Short mmCIF file of C-alpha atoms and ligand atoms in Angstrom, two decimals:
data_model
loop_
_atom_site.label_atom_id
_atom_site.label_comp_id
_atom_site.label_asym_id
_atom_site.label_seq_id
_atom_site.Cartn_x
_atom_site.Cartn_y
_atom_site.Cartn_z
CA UNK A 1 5.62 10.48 19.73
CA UNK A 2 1.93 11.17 19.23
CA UNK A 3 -0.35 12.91 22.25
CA UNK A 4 -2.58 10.11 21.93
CA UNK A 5 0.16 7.73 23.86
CA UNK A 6 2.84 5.21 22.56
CA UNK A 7 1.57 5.26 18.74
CA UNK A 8 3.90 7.19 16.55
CA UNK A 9 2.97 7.73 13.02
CA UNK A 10 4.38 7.95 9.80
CA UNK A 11 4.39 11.69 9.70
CA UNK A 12 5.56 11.96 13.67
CA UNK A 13 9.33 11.67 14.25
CA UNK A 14 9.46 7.75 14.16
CA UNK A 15 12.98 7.88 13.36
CA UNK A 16 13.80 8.76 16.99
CA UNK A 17 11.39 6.60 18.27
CA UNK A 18 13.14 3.54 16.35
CA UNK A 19 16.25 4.65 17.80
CA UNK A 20 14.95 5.13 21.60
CA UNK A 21 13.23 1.72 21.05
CA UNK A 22 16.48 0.01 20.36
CA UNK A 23 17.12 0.38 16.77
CA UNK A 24 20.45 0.72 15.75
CA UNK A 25 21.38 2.92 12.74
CA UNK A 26 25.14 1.46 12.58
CA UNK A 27 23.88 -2.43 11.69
CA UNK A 28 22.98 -3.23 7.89
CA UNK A 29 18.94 -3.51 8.20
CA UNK A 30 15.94 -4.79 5.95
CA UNK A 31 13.21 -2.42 5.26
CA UNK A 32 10.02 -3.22 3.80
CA UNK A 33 7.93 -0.78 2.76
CA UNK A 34 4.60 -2.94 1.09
CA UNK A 35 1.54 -1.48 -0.42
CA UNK A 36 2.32 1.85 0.99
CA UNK A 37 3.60 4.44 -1.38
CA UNK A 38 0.20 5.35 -3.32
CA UNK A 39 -1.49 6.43 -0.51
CA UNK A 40 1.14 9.14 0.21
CA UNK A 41 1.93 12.36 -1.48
CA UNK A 42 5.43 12.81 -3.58
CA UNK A 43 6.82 15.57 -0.38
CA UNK A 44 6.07 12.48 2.15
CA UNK A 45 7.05 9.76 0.01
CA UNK A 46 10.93 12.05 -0.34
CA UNK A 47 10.50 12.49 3.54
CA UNK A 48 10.43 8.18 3.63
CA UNK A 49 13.04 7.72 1.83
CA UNK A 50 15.16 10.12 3.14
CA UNK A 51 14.05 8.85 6.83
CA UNK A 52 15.04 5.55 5.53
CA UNK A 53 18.20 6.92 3.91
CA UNK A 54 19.60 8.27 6.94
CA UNK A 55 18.66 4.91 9.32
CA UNK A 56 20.41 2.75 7.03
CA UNK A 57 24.07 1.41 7.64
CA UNK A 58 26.41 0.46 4.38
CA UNK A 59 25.03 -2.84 3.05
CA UNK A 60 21.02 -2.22 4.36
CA UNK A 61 18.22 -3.53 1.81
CA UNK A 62 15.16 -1.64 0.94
CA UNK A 63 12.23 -3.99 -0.54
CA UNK A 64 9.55 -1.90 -1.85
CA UNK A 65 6.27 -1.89 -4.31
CA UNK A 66 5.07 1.06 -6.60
CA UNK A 67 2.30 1.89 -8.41
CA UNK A 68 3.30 2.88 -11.55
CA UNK A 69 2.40 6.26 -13.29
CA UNK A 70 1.00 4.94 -16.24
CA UNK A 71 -1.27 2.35 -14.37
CA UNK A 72 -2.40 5.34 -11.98
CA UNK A 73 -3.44 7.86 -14.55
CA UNK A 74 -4.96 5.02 -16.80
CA UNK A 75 -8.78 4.99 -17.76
CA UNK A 76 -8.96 1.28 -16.49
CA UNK A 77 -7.60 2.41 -12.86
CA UNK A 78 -10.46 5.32 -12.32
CA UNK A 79 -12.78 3.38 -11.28
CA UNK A 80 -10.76 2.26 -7.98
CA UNK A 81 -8.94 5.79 -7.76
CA UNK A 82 -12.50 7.50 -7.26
CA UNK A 83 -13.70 4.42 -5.09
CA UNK A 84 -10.42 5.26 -2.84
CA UNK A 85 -10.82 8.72 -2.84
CA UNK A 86 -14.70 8.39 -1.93
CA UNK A 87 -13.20 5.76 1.20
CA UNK A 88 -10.86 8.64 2.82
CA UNK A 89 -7.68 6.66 1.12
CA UNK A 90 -6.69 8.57 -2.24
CA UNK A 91 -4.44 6.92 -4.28
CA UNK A 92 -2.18 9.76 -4.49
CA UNK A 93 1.11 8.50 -5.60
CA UNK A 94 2.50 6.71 -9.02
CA UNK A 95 6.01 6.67 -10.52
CA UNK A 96 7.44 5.04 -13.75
CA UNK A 97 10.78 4.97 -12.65
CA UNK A 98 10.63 3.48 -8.82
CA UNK A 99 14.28 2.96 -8.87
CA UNK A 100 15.11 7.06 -8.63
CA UNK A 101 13.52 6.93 -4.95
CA UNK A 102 16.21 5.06 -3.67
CA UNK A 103 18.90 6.17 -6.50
CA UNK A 104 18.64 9.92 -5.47
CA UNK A 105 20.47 8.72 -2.20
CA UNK A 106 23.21 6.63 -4.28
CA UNK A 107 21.51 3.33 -3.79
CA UNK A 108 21.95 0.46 -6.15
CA UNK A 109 18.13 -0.67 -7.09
CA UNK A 110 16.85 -3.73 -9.20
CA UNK A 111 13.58 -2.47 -10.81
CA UNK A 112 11.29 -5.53 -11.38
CA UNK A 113 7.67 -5.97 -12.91
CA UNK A 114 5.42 -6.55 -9.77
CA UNK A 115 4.55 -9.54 -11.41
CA UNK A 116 7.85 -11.28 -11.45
CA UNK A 117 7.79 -11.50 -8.04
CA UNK A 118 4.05 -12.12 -7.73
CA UNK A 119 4.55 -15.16 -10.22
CA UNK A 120 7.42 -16.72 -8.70
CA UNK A 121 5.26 -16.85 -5.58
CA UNK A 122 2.00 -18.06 -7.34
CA UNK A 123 0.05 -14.83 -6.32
CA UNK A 124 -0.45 -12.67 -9.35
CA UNK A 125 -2.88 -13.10 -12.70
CA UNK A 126 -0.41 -11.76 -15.31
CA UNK A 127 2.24 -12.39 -16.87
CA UNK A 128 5.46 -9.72 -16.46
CA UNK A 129 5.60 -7.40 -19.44
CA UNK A 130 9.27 -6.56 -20.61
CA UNK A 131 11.04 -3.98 -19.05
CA UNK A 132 11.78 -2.09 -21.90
CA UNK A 133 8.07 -2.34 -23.29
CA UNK A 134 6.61 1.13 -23.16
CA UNK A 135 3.53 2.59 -21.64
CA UNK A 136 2.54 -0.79 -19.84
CA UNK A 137 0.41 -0.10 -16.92
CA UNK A 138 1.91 -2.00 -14.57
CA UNK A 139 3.19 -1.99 -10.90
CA UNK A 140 6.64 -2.14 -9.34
CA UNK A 141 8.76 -4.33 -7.31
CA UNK A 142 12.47 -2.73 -6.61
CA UNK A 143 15.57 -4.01 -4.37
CA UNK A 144 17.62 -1.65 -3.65
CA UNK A 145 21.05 -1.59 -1.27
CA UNK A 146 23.11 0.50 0.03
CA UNK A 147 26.90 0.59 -1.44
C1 LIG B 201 -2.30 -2.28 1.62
S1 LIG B 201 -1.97 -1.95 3.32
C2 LIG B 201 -0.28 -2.47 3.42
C3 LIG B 201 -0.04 -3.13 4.73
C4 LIG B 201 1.43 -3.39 5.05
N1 LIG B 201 2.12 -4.07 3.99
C5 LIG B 201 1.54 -4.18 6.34
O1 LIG B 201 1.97 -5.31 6.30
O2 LIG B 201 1.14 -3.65 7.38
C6 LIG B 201 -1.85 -0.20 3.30
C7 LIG B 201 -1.32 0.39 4.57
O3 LIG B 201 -1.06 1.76 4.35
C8 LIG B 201 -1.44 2.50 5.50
N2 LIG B 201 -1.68 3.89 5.10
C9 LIG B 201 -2.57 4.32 4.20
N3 LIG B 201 -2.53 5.67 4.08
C10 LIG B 201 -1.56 6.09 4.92
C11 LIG B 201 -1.04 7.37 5.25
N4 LIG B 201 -1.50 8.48 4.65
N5 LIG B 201 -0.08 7.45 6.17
C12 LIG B 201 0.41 6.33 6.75
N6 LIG B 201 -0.03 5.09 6.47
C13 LIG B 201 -1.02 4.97 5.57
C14 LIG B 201 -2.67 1.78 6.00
O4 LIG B 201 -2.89 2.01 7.36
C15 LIG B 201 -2.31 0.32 5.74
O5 LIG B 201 -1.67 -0.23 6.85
#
């Protein structure tokens, strides 16, 4: 737990605060982890996943969103990566292949353009590009479970 009271962090032990709140590691779960990942570095984003890993009964789903690599590093994006970085929130994080962050622990994942999703639900501009078009500068929406 944090000194400054009942908050607990990201980088603080939350794990054992889930637990001590009730949480219990031996029931499939849902995670959710939404609009998060960039603003991490690749050490803390393992350190999630691992976190999450380890909480996560047989049958658990992880929903998550990733800025891909390509879209990071792209000229189009620098604009909003220096505005972020000028705000305090760098946009530190990008990966073309979202699906290994779950995969390294053996999970199953479903790698989807971010605009599948976002179209299905009448909330993005675009249409989805392929999968297996290369270099798009996209973003990432990925299902994952746990055999
Ligand atoms: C785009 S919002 C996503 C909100 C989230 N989907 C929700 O429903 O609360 C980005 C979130 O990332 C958090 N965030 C940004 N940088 C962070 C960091 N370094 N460590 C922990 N959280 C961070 C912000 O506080 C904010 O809640």
């Amino acid at each position: 737990m944090s000194p400054d009271g009942d908050r607990c962090y990201l980088a603080d032990d939350w794990p054992v605060a889930l637990t001590e709140a009730g949480f219990d590691p031996h029931t499939p779960t849902v995670w959710l982890i939404e609009g998060l990942l960039q603003y991490l570095d690749e050490n803390a984003v393992a350190t999630l996943f691992g976190r999450v890993h380890s909480l996560s009964a047989a049958k658990s789903t992880l929903l998550y969103d990733v800025v891909g690599k390509t879209l990071l590093e792209s000229p189009m994006m620098a604009p909003l990566v220096t505005a972020m970085a000028e705000r305090g929130s760098p946009w530190l994080f990008g990966t073309d292949e979202p699906g290994e962050l779950a995969g390294r622990h053996g999970w199953s994942a479903t790698v989807t353009d971010i605009a599948k999703p976002g179209n299905e639900w009448h909330r993005w501009f675009a249409p989805a590009a392929p999968m297996d078009a290369p270099d798009v500068r996209r973003g990432y929406f990925v299902e994952a479970t746990r055999p």
